[in-house]
């Protein structure tokens, strides 16, 4: 496809909000708190922050510069910059990751939709067994599939509207709304009695908990949460304007993403600790079982407050999930559209169909297909493991090697300084992190954990 026909984001703020929209999602509000709960609180957060600064930001800037320079979707970007080499596999794995992630991500996104509707119907003000409610819902043969399909169709609808009128417009409205809801919820959660225990859990590190598994988990979480290692941000960057400052954009996205994750912790843990007998170590059930208990128990004297809190919380989850699913969808849509010359609508239909097909298996792996296991994991867990723990960090490592060692440094410098117009004081550090720190750290964490 010729460059002149390619879409662009319309403004710098649109670029930041769309990229932050991709990054902020269920990874921050659902996956991060449950990993923090399972891996011992503050110590995990510190390891996570190191991963963001040392590995996440340099890899994110690399994805940005590869996307903007090549002016192509992820699946083709590496071929444009290094024709005839094997580097193209990074892009191809990115496209594969995008539909694998979207297939299971849309399932949890569907749950959030069900929970939003249930909280609007006042379900969480009623006295009932929420573990049973959750288990019955996720193991139902129809409902989770139906909500997953609805979520995919919502995503599809925004994608076919295009880059500027769909993705950018939607992110510009939804991201500020999402940040506002988070702030309100943090204040609500802090004002609950006993919330101080939750804060202590989040702020007091216990380094005896840091094992090599915790480090691998933190690294996988950092890559997943920042949407790096699979080309979402590379694809978005191919729509960036020439004057966008790549470092500033990456810094803003990392900051927003980390703030949202930590604030999600500030919402969830003080609330959970305010109800005696509830555990912070509830894994994936934390926001779907433990929190409904909080809404019901902590607010039984002021039920309308519990109603508002729960409704806002699940609206937050739905919005966060939607800005991420559109970025995942865009990777394959742009690839099919440009590589096979399909219309954007047709490409989007193919992606939606593939994900609904795979997503159905993931949705049913909590019930009917629960006994279908490979390496001891259900289909859902397998998709999560293969993408978040294998593909994203490994592709992240190869992206760092590609930019740090292979790509002509004139191109790298030209992109990060916008043709010499920007002064980047830490350019040397950036290259050092890409050349040595990222490959050595990611490689050794892998060898240590996976070959055990
Ligand atoms: N970053 C998103 C989240 O935190 C998930 C995601 C991963 C989106 C990879 C795009 C690519 O929920």
Tab-separated table of C-alpha atoms and ligand atoms in Angstrom:
chain	number	residue	atom	x	y	z
A	1	UNK	CA	0.000	0.000	0.000
A	2	UNK	CA	1.373	3.430	-0.842
A	3	UNK	CA	2.293	5.734	2.022
A	4	UNK	CA	-0.076	8.475	0.978
A	5	UNK	CA	-3.035	6.184	1.598
A	6	UNK	CA	-1.897	5.331	5.118
A	7	UNK	CA	-3.808	6.720	8.059
A	8	UNK	CA	-2.221	8.900	10.737
A	9	UNK	CA	-3.161	9.894	14.236
A	10	UNK	CA	-4.314	13.510	14.233
A	11	UNK	CA	-2.577	14.940	17.310
A	12	UNK	CA	0.168	14.318	19.858
A	13	UNK	CA	-2.303	13.909	22.677
A	14	UNK	CA	-4.210	11.423	20.499
A	15	UNK	CA	-0.970	9.453	20.062
A	16	UNK	CA	-0.310	9.334	23.797
A	17	UNK	CA	-3.885	8.479	24.747
A	18	UNK	CA	-4.251	5.752	22.128
A	19	UNK	CA	-0.929	4.158	23.165
A	20	UNK	CA	-1.803	4.501	26.837
A	21	UNK	CA	-5.214	3.025	26.010
A	22	UNK	CA	-3.483	-0.026	24.614
A	23	UNK	CA	-1.276	-0.318	27.680
A	24	UNK	CA	-3.888	0.325	30.348
A	25	UNK	CA	-6.237	-2.616	30.539
A	26	UNK	CA	-7.158	-5.755	32.397
A	27	UNK	CA	-3.418	-6.242	32.829
A	28	UNK	CA	-3.374	-3.287	35.208
A	29	UNK	CA	-6.654	-3.680	37.012
A	30	UNK	CA	-7.158	-7.446	37.039
A	31	UNK	CA	-3.819	-9.175	36.366
A	32	UNK	CA	-1.495	-6.815	38.287
A	33	UNK	CA	-3.354	-6.887	41.631
A	34	UNK	CA	-3.732	-10.659	41.483
A	35	UNK	CA	0.006	-11.072	40.783
A	36	UNK	CA	0.837	-8.652	43.602
A	37	UNK	CA	-1.445	-10.600	45.939
A	38	UNK	CA	0.070	-13.958	44.981
A	39	UNK	CA	3.691	-12.792	44.950
A	40	UNK	CA	3.867	-10.998	48.268
A	41	UNK	CA	2.963	-7.345	47.702
A	42	UNK	CA	5.521	-4.548	47.642
A	43	UNK	CA	8.591	-6.664	46.807
A	44	UNK	CA	6.901	-7.757	43.590
A	45	UNK	CA	6.064	-4.132	42.781
A	46	UNK	CA	9.714	-3.096	43.137
A	47	UNK	CA	10.928	-5.844	40.802
A	48	UNK	CA	8.142	-4.874	38.416
A	49	UNK	CA	9.246	-1.214	38.426
A	50	UNK	CA	12.850	-2.218	37.642
A	51	UNK	CA	11.575	-4.256	34.677
A	52	UNK	CA	9.596	-1.256	33.409
A	53	UNK	CA	12.535	1.156	33.566
A	54	UNK	CA	15.392	-1.104	32.458
A	55	UNK	CA	13.601	-3.270	29.922
A	56	UNK	CA	10.145	-1.862	29.212
A	57	UNK	CA	10.864	1.715	28.207
A	58	UNK	CA	13.852	0.940	25.911
A	59	UNK	CA	11.900	-1.828	24.154
A	60	UNK	CA	8.883	0.450	23.824
A	61	UNK	CA	10.976	3.194	22.192
A	62	UNK	CA	12.423	0.544	19.858
A	63	UNK	CA	8.958	-0.574	18.813
A	64	UNK	CA	7.990	3.033	18.227
A	65	UNK	CA	10.963	3.760	16.038
A	66	UNK	CA	10.619	0.527	14.053
A	67	UNK	CA	6.933	1.268	13.405
A	68	UNK	CA	7.360	4.907	12.492
A	69	UNK	CA	10.450	4.349	10.344
A	70	UNK	CA	9.019	1.440	8.375
A	71	UNK	CA	5.594	3.043	8.054
A	72	UNK	CA	4.206	-0.475	8.011
A	73	UNK	CA	2.223	-2.867	10.190
A	74	UNK	CA	4.205	-5.098	12.568
A	75	UNK	CA	3.993	-8.135	10.301
A	76	UNK	CA	5.813	-6.241	7.521
A	77	UNK	CA	7.880	-3.655	9.447
A	78	UNK	CA	10.944	-5.852	9.963
A	79	UNK	CA	10.954	-6.880	6.316
A	80	UNK	CA	10.905	-3.239	5.279
A	81	UNK	CA	13.873	-2.402	7.533
A	82	UNK	CA	15.861	-5.586	6.900
A	83	UNK	CA	14.695	-7.145	3.643
A	84	UNK	CA	15.454	-10.799	3.052
A	85	UNK	CA	16.528	-11.573	6.640
A	86	UNK	CA	15.044	-13.743	9.370
A	87	UNK	CA	14.172	-10.691	11.509
A	88	UNK	CA	10.759	-10.836	9.885
A	89	UNK	CA	9.869	-13.555	12.393
A	90	UNK	CA	9.642	-10.984	15.190
A	91	UNK	CA	6.791	-9.336	13.300
A	92	UNK	CA	5.131	-12.622	12.440
A	93	UNK	CA	5.234	-13.736	16.077
A	94	UNK	CA	3.749	-10.350	16.972
A	95	UNK	CA	0.775	-11.000	14.711
A	96	UNK	CA	0.344	-14.535	16.099
A	97	UNK	CA	0.529	-13.185	19.664
A	98	UNK	CA	-2.095	-10.556	18.899
A	99	UNK	CA	-4.810	-13.041	18.075
A	100	UNK	CA	-3.779	-15.494	20.787
A	101	UNK	CA	-3.918	-12.740	23.421
A	102	UNK	CA	-7.128	-11.247	22.068
A	103	UNK	CA	-8.814	-14.665	22.146
A	104	UNK	CA	-8.411	-15.133	25.882
A	105	UNK	CA	-8.412	-11.451	26.777
A	106	UNK	CA	-11.863	-11.039	25.223
A	107	UNK	CA	-13.131	-13.803	27.519
A	108	UNK	CA	-12.182	-11.901	30.677
A	109	UNK	CA	-13.375	-8.687	29.019
A	110	UNK	CA	-16.707	-10.468	28.525
A	111	UNK	CA	-16.823	-11.311	32.237
A	112	UNK	CA	-16.361	-7.607	33.023
A	113	UNK	CA	-19.337	-6.831	30.808
A	114	UNK	CA	-21.481	-9.370	32.666
A	115	UNK	CA	-20.320	-7.942	36.009
A	116	UNK	CA	-21.066	-4.395	34.868
A	117	UNK	CA	-24.601	-5.410	33.950
A	118	UNK	CA	-24.995	-7.403	37.172
A	119	UNK	CA	-23.839	-4.473	39.273
A	120	UNK	CA	-26.197	-2.110	37.414
A	121	UNK	CA	-28.985	-4.553	38.299
A	122	UNK	CA	-28.000	-4.232	41.976
A	123	UNK	CA	-26.653	-7.772	42.236
A	124	UNK	CA	-23.735	-6.826	44.476
A	125	UNK	CA	-25.892	-5.154	47.095
A	126	UNK	CA	-27.710	-8.445	47.670
A	127	UNK	CA	-26.635	-11.024	50.164
A	128	UNK	CA	-25.398	-14.007	48.181
A	129	UNK	CA	-22.511	-16.405	47.679
A	130	UNK	CA	-20.267	-14.679	45.143
A	131	UNK	CA	-17.928	-17.624	44.743
A	132	UNK	CA	-20.894	-19.657	43.565
A	133	UNK	CA	-22.084	-16.771	41.372
A	134	UNK	CA	-18.657	-16.556	39.693
A	135	UNK	CA	-18.188	-20.308	39.323
A	136	UNK	CA	-21.664	-20.773	37.898
A	137	UNK	CA	-21.141	-17.933	35.469
A	138	UNK	CA	-17.729	-18.915	34.116
A	139	UNK	CA	-18.641	-22.577	33.784
A	140	UNK	CA	-21.914	-21.849	31.992
A	141	UNK	CA	-21.834	-23.224	28.426
A	142	UNK	CA	-23.480	-20.145	26.885
A	143	UNK	CA	-23.118	-16.913	28.846
A	144	UNK	CA	-19.320	-16.400	28.836
A	145	UNK	CA	-19.239	-17.188	25.112
A	146	UNK	CA	-22.061	-14.749	24.471
A	147	UNK	CA	-20.374	-11.909	26.384
A	148	UNK	CA	-17.058	-12.631	24.690
A	149	UNK	CA	-18.785	-12.361	21.296
A	150	UNK	CA	-20.477	-9.080	22.291
A	151	UNK	CA	-17.120	-7.686	23.383
A	152	UNK	CA	-15.477	-8.739	20.133
A	153	UNK	CA	-18.260	-7.071	18.153
A	154	UNK	CA	-17.853	-3.820	20.112
A	155	UNK	CA	-14.138	-3.911	19.333
A	156	UNK	CA	-14.849	-4.698	15.687
A	157	UNK	CA	-17.211	-1.745	15.422
A	158	UNK	CA	-14.550	0.725	16.615
A	159	UNK	CA	-11.832	-0.821	14.437
A	160	UNK	CA	-13.785	-0.542	11.192
A	161	UNK	CA	-14.260	3.169	11.828
A	162	UNK	CA	-10.542	3.560	11.205
A	163	UNK	CA	-7.486	4.956	12.946
A	164	UNK	CA	-8.459	8.600	13.415
A	165	UNK	CA	-12.241	8.314	13.677
A	166	UNK	CA	-12.260	5.012	15.529
A	167	UNK	CA	-9.198	4.351	17.678
A	168	UNK	CA	-8.090	7.940	18.312
A	169	UNK	CA	-11.526	9.451	18.895
A	170	UNK	CA	-12.532	6.639	21.227
A	171	UNK	CA	-9.290	6.812	23.232
A	172	UNK	CA	-9.554	10.590	23.607
A	173	UNK	CA	-12.929	10.273	25.286
A	174	UNK	CA	-12.443	7.044	27.209
A	175	UNK	CA	-8.983	7.532	28.706
A	176	UNK	CA	-9.776	10.754	30.624
A	177	UNK	CA	-13.029	9.161	31.817
A	178	UNK	CA	-11.146	6.088	32.947
A	179	UNK	CA	-8.573	8.151	34.862
A	180	UNK	CA	-11.352	10.120	36.542
A	181	UNK	CA	-13.144	6.951	37.681
A	182	UNK	CA	-9.887	5.568	39.086
A	183	UNK	CA	-9.275	8.714	41.156
A	184	UNK	CA	-12.797	8.633	42.593
A	185	UNK	CA	-12.452	4.945	43.461
A	186	UNK	CA	-9.073	5.444	45.182
A	187	UNK	CA	-10.620	8.103	47.429
A	188	UNK	CA	-13.581	5.803	48.221
A	189	UNK	CA	-11.294	2.900	49.011
A	190	UNK	CA	-8.999	4.935	51.277
A	191	UNK	CA	-11.947	6.129	53.296
A	192	UNK	CA	-12.928	2.590	54.256
A	193	UNK	CA	-12.179	1.505	57.818
A	194	UNK	CA	-9.127	-0.741	58.088
A	195	UNK	CA	-7.806	0.350	54.704
A	196	UNK	CA	-4.419	1.052	56.303
A	197	UNK	CA	-3.664	-2.708	56.417
A	198	UNK	CA	-4.082	-2.871	52.650
A	199	UNK	CA	-1.708	0.052	52.208
A	200	UNK	CA	0.853	-1.615	54.430
A	201	UNK	CA	0.634	-4.765	52.296
A	202	UNK	CA	1.285	-2.682	49.175
A	203	UNK	CA	4.067	-0.535	50.570
A	204	UNK	CA	6.151	-2.788	52.826
A	205	UNK	CA	8.466	-5.026	50.815
A	206	UNK	CA	9.386	-8.509	51.990
A	207	UNK	CA	12.418	-9.465	49.901
A	208	UNK	CA	12.397	-13.067	51.087
A	209	UNK	CA	9.500	-13.498	48.651
A	210	UNK	CA	11.618	-12.623	45.592
A	211	UNK	CA	12.398	-15.899	43.815
A	212	UNK	CA	13.329	-16.435	40.168
A	213	UNK	CA	9.680	-17.281	39.494
A	214	UNK	CA	8.620	-13.940	40.946
A	215	UNK	CA	11.130	-12.168	38.691
A	216	UNK	CA	9.841	-14.008	35.600
A	217	UNK	CA	6.275	-13.157	36.625
A	218	UNK	CA	7.174	-9.488	37.124
A	219	UNK	CA	8.905	-9.328	33.758
A	220	UNK	CA	6.005	-11.028	31.969
A	221	UNK	CA	3.602	-8.686	33.721
A	222	UNK	CA	5.661	-5.617	32.712
A	223	UNK	CA	5.666	-6.659	29.044
A	224	UNK	CA	1.992	-7.591	29.083
A	225	UNK	CA	0.920	-4.434	30.862
A	226	UNK	CA	2.889	-2.098	28.614
A	227	UNK	CA	1.665	-3.997	25.502
A	228	UNK	CA	5.222	-4.554	24.338
A	229	UNK	CA	6.915	-7.459	22.588
A	230	UNK	CA	4.058	-8.140	20.203
A	231	UNK	CA	3.792	-5.186	17.912
A	232	UNK	CA	0.717	-3.312	19.121
A	233	UNK	CA	2.784	-0.221	19.756
A	234	UNK	CA	4.820	-0.803	16.600
A	235	UNK	CA	1.599	-0.813	14.581
A	236	UNK	CA	0.317	2.308	16.358
A	237	UNK	CA	3.678	4.024	15.806
A	238	UNK	CA	3.321	3.481	12.070
A	239	UNK	CA	0.460	6.011	12.351
A	240	UNK	CA	2.535	8.503	14.399
A	241	UNK	CA	3.305	11.883	12.898
A	242	UNK	CA	6.934	12.797	12.177
A	243	UNK	CA	7.050	15.379	14.969
A	244	UNK	CA	6.012	12.995	17.789
A	245	UNK	CA	8.734	12.738	20.432
A	246	UNK	CA	9.235	8.986	20.858
A	247	UNK	CA	10.951	9.152	24.257
A	248	UNK	CA	8.370	11.516	25.694
A	249	UNK	CA	5.555	9.344	24.368
A	250	UNK	CA	7.108	6.166	25.809
A	251	UNK	CA	7.753	7.908	29.142
A	252	UNK	CA	4.164	9.182	29.337
A	253	UNK	CA	2.710	5.784	28.437
A	254	UNK	CA	4.914	3.993	30.998
A	255	UNK	CA	3.985	6.533	33.657
A	256	UNK	CA	0.239	6.358	33.005
A	257	UNK	CA	0.348	2.563	32.842
A	258	UNK	CA	2.283	2.202	36.089
A	259	UNK	CA	0.179	4.788	37.901
A	260	UNK	CA	-3.008	3.020	36.885
A	261	UNK	CA	-1.657	-0.366	38.015
A	262	UNK	CA	-0.541	0.977	41.378
A	263	UNK	CA	-3.804	2.888	41.807
A	264	UNK	CA	-5.736	-0.274	41.017
A	265	UNK	CA	-3.800	-1.813	43.917
A	266	UNK	CA	-4.752	1.206	46.019
A	267	UNK	CA	-8.390	0.606	45.152
A	268	UNK	CA	-8.465	-3.133	45.660
A	269	UNK	CA	-6.242	-3.953	48.650
A	270	UNK	CA	-7.485	-1.331	51.138
A	271	UNK	CA	-11.034	-2.415	50.228
A	272	UNK	CA	-10.210	-6.112	50.646
A	273	UNK	CA	-8.370	-5.619	53.939
A	274	UNK	CA	-11.249	-3.561	55.301
A	275	UNK	CA	-13.368	-6.714	55.493
A	276	UNK	CA	-12.013	-9.225	58.021
A	277	UNK	CA	-11.712	-12.747	56.713
A	278	UNK	CA	-11.154	-11.890	53.043
A	279	UNK	CA	-7.847	-12.834	51.475
A	280	UNK	CA	-5.646	-10.677	49.236
A	281	UNK	CA	-4.230	-13.853	47.765
A	282	UNK	CA	-7.307	-14.814	45.757
A	283	UNK	CA	-5.661	-14.975	42.307
A	284	UNK	CA	-7.905	-14.340	39.313
A	285	UNK	CA	-10.965	-14.339	41.594
A	286	UNK	CA	-9.771	-11.169	43.328
A	287	UNK	CA	-11.873	-8.725	41.333
A	288	UNK	CA	-14.678	-11.162	40.505
A	289	UNK	CA	-15.231	-12.846	43.878
A	290	UNK	CA	-13.419	-10.979	46.638
A	291	UNK	CA	-14.472	-7.493	45.540
A	292	UNK	CA	-18.197	-8.278	45.238
A	293	UNK	CA	-17.942	-9.531	48.821
A	294	UNK	CA	-16.404	-6.186	49.759
A	295	UNK	CA	-19.177	-4.269	47.984
A	296	UNK	CA	-21.775	-6.256	49.837
A	297	UNK	CA	-20.205	-6.539	53.301
A	298	UNK	CA	-18.448	-3.199	53.700
A	299	UNK	CA	-21.384	-1.149	52.485
A	300	UNK	CA	-24.294	-3.038	53.994
A	301	UNK	CA	-25.319	0.040	56.025
A	302	UNK	CA	-25.091	2.394	52.990
A	303	UNK	CA	-26.080	0.133	50.105
A	304	UNK	CA	-26.321	2.952	47.531
A	305	UNK	CA	-22.608	3.677	48.049
A	306	UNK	CA	-21.768	0.029	47.481
A	307	UNK	CA	-23.948	0.128	44.386
A	308	UNK	CA	-22.118	3.159	42.974
A	309	UNK	CA	-18.679	1.811	43.887
A	310	UNK	CA	-19.311	-1.530	42.201
A	311	UNK	CA	-20.911	-0.035	39.112
A	312	UNK	CA	-18.069	2.443	38.614
A	313	UNK	CA	-15.487	-0.248	39.168
A	314	UNK	CA	-16.875	-2.581	36.514
A	315	UNK	CA	-17.445	0.276	34.047
A	316	UNK	CA	-13.770	1.067	34.587
A	317	UNK	CA	-12.808	-2.519	33.780
A	318	UNK	CA	-14.925	-2.575	30.614
A	319	UNK	CA	-13.453	0.692	29.310
A	320	UNK	CA	-9.903	-0.322	30.115
A	321	UNK	CA	-10.402	-3.681	28.397
A	322	UNK	CA	-11.947	-2.102	25.306
A	323	UNK	CA	-9.082	0.332	24.633
A	324	UNK	CA	-6.711	-2.656	24.806
A	325	UNK	CA	-8.752	-5.037	22.668
A	326	UNK	CA	-8.885	-2.476	19.875
A	327	UNK	CA	-5.089	-2.238	19.870
A	328	UNK	CA	-4.771	-6.027	19.747
A	329	UNK	CA	-7.307	-6.204	16.936
A	330	UNK	CA	-5.524	-3.474	14.969
A	331	UNK	CA	-2.284	-5.513	14.733
A	332	UNK	CA	-3.806	-8.289	12.637
A	333	UNK	CA	-6.324	-6.051	10.863
A	334	UNK	CA	-3.535	-3.743	9.636
A	335	UNK	CA	-1.421	-6.772	8.671
A	336	UNK	CA	-4.167	-8.440	6.607
A	337	UNK	CA	-5.254	-5.112	5.119
A	338	UNK	CA	-1.786	-4.112	3.944
A	339	UNK	CA	-0.132	-7.435	3.230
A	340	UNK	CA	-2.989	-9.076	1.360
A	341	UNK	CA	-4.555	-5.915	0.015
A	342	UNK	CA	-7.890	-6.697	1.677
A	343	UNK	CA	-10.277	-3.890	2.492
A	344	UNK	CA	-10.026	-2.770	6.129
A	345	UNK	CA	-13.545	-4.025	6.785
A	346	UNK	CA	-12.815	-7.471	5.365
A	347	UNK	CA	-9.534	-7.713	7.272
A	348	UNK	CA	-11.317	-6.759	10.494
A	349	UNK	CA	-14.017	-9.388	9.830
A	350	UNK	CA	-11.347	-12.096	9.439
A	351	UNK	CA	-9.683	-11.105	12.714
A	352	UNK	CA	-12.999	-10.970	14.563
A	353	UNK	CA	-13.963	-14.402	13.229
A	354	UNK	CA	-10.602	-15.987	14.176
A	355	UNK	CA	-10.796	-14.570	17.693
A	356	UNK	CA	-14.392	-15.576	18.258
A	357	UNK	CA	-13.480	-19.097	17.175
A	358	UNK	CA	-10.422	-19.377	19.454
A	359	UNK	CA	-12.108	-17.354	22.197
A	360	UNK	CA	-14.938	-19.878	22.379
A	361	UNK	CA	-12.455	-22.587	23.395
A	362	UNK	CA	-10.904	-20.264	25.976
A	363	UNK	CA	-14.312	-19.281	27.350
A	364	UNK	CA	-15.368	-22.907	27.705
A	365	UNK	CA	-12.136	-23.932	29.403
A	366	UNK	CA	-13.643	-22.937	32.747
A	367	UNK	CA	-16.509	-25.376	32.297
A	368	UNK	CA	-17.249	-27.865	29.537
A	369	UNK	CA	-13.660	-27.988	28.235
A	370	UNK	CA	-12.006	-27.776	31.649
A	371	UNK	CA	-10.535	-31.232	31.234
A	372	UNK	CA	-8.778	-30.349	27.943
A	373	UNK	CA	-5.266	-29.814	29.205
A	374	UNK	CA	-1.810	-29.531	27.704
A	375	UNK	CA	1.250	-29.489	30.005
A	376	UNK	CA	-1.247	-29.411	32.876
A	377	UNK	CA	-2.820	-26.154	31.683
A	378	UNK	CA	-6.301	-25.433	30.362
A	379	UNK	CA	-6.572	-23.752	26.954
A	380	UNK	CA	-7.071	-20.393	28.642
A	381	UNK	CA	-4.025	-20.792	30.896
A	382	UNK	CA	-1.961	-22.119	28.013
A	383	UNK	CA	-2.718	-19.047	25.862
A	384	UNK	CA	-1.800	-16.788	28.789
A	385	UNK	CA	1.419	-18.682	29.517
A	386	UNK	CA	2.599	-18.935	25.915
A	387	UNK	CA	2.005	-15.256	25.194
A	388	UNK	CA	2.740	-13.355	28.421
A	389	UNK	CA	5.573	-15.524	29.684
A	390	UNK	CA	7.168	-16.738	26.448
A	391	UNK	CA	6.374	-14.745	23.311
A	392	UNK	CA	6.307	-11.225	24.742
A	393	UNK	CA	9.589	-11.286	26.696
A	394	UNK	CA	11.372	-13.329	24.005
A	395	UNK	CA	10.198	-11.072	21.177
A	396	UNK	CA	11.078	-8.110	23.437
A	397	UNK	CA	14.609	-9.496	23.692
A	398	UNK	CA	14.924	-9.853	19.924
A	399	UNK	CA	13.510	-6.349	19.392
A	400	UNK	CA	16.226	-5.010	21.733
A	401	UNK	CA	18.905	-6.965	19.835
A	402	UNK	CA	17.502	-5.799	16.494
A	403	UNK	CA	17.616	-2.122	17.445
A	404	UNK	CA	20.740	-2.287	19.596
A	405	UNK	CA	22.971	-4.383	17.342
A	406	UNK	CA	21.514	-4.751	13.868
A	407	UNK	CA	19.706	-1.569	12.862
A	408	UNK	CA	21.866	1.209	11.380
A	409	UNK	CA	22.561	3.654	14.220
A	410	UNK	CA	21.938	6.568	11.840
A	411	UNK	CA	18.323	5.384	11.533
A	412	UNK	CA	17.948	4.918	15.291
A	413	UNK	CA	19.368	8.352	16.097
A	414	UNK	CA	17.402	9.982	13.316
A	415	UNK	CA	14.130	8.554	14.634
A	416	UNK	CA	14.606	9.278	18.335
A	417	UNK	CA	15.862	12.822	17.679
A	418	UNK	CA	13.348	13.522	14.902
A	419	UNK	CA	16.071	14.131	12.347
A	420	UNK	CA	18.356	15.950	14.802
A	421	UNK	CA	15.739	18.427	15.993
A	422	UNK	CA	15.475	16.971	19.514
A	423	UNK	CA	18.292	16.705	21.993
A	424	UNK	CA	18.221	13.321	23.758
A	425	UNK	CA	20.726	13.386	26.623
A	426	UNK	CA	20.448	9.706	27.504
A	427	UNK	CA	20.822	8.305	23.993
A	428	UNK	CA	24.013	6.457	25.009
A	429	UNK	CA	22.252	4.876	27.991
A	430	UNK	CA	19.346	3.859	25.762
A	431	UNK	CA	21.659	2.022	23.366
A	432	UNK	CA	23.538	0.423	26.279
A	433	UNK	CA	20.278	-0.890	27.763
A	434	UNK	CA	19.243	-2.298	24.397
A	435	UNK	CA	22.605	-3.813	23.550
A	436	UNK	CA	23.482	-5.403	26.864
A	437	UNK	CA	21.025	-5.032	29.727
A	438	UNK	CA	17.808	-6.155	28.008
A	439	UNK	CA	19.212	-9.220	26.188
A	440	UNK	CA	21.293	-10.390	29.166
A	441	UNK	CA	18.546	-9.848	31.756
A	442	UNK	CA	15.729	-11.363	29.711
A	443	UNK	CA	17.932	-14.246	28.542
A	444	UNK	CA	19.171	-15.143	32.015
A	445	UNK	CA	15.742	-14.853	33.658
A	446	UNK	CA	14.497	-17.293	31.048
A	447	UNK	CA	17.292	-19.782	31.343
A	448	UNK	CA	17.052	-19.681	35.110
A	449	UNK	CA	13.319	-20.204	35.325
A	450	UNK	CA	12.297	-22.189	32.270
A	451	UNK	CA	15.125	-24.708	32.116
A	452	UNK	CA	14.847	-25.623	35.782
B	1	LIG	N1	-1.539	-4.002	28.008
B	1	LIG	C1	-2.839	-4.561	28.042
B	1	LIG	C2	-3.306	-4.633	29.475
B	1	LIG	O1	-2.595	-4.265	30.363
B	1	LIG	C3	-2.916	-5.924	27.416
B	1	LIG	C4	-2.254	-5.987	26.097
B	1	LIG	C5	-1.160	-6.834	25.937
B	1	LIG	C6	-2.698	-5.217	25.064
B	1	LIG	C7	-0.484	-6.875	24.748
B	1	LIG	C8	-2.029	-5.242	23.880
B	1	LIG	C9	-0.923	-6.070	23.728
B	1	LIG	O2	-4.364	-5.078	29.742
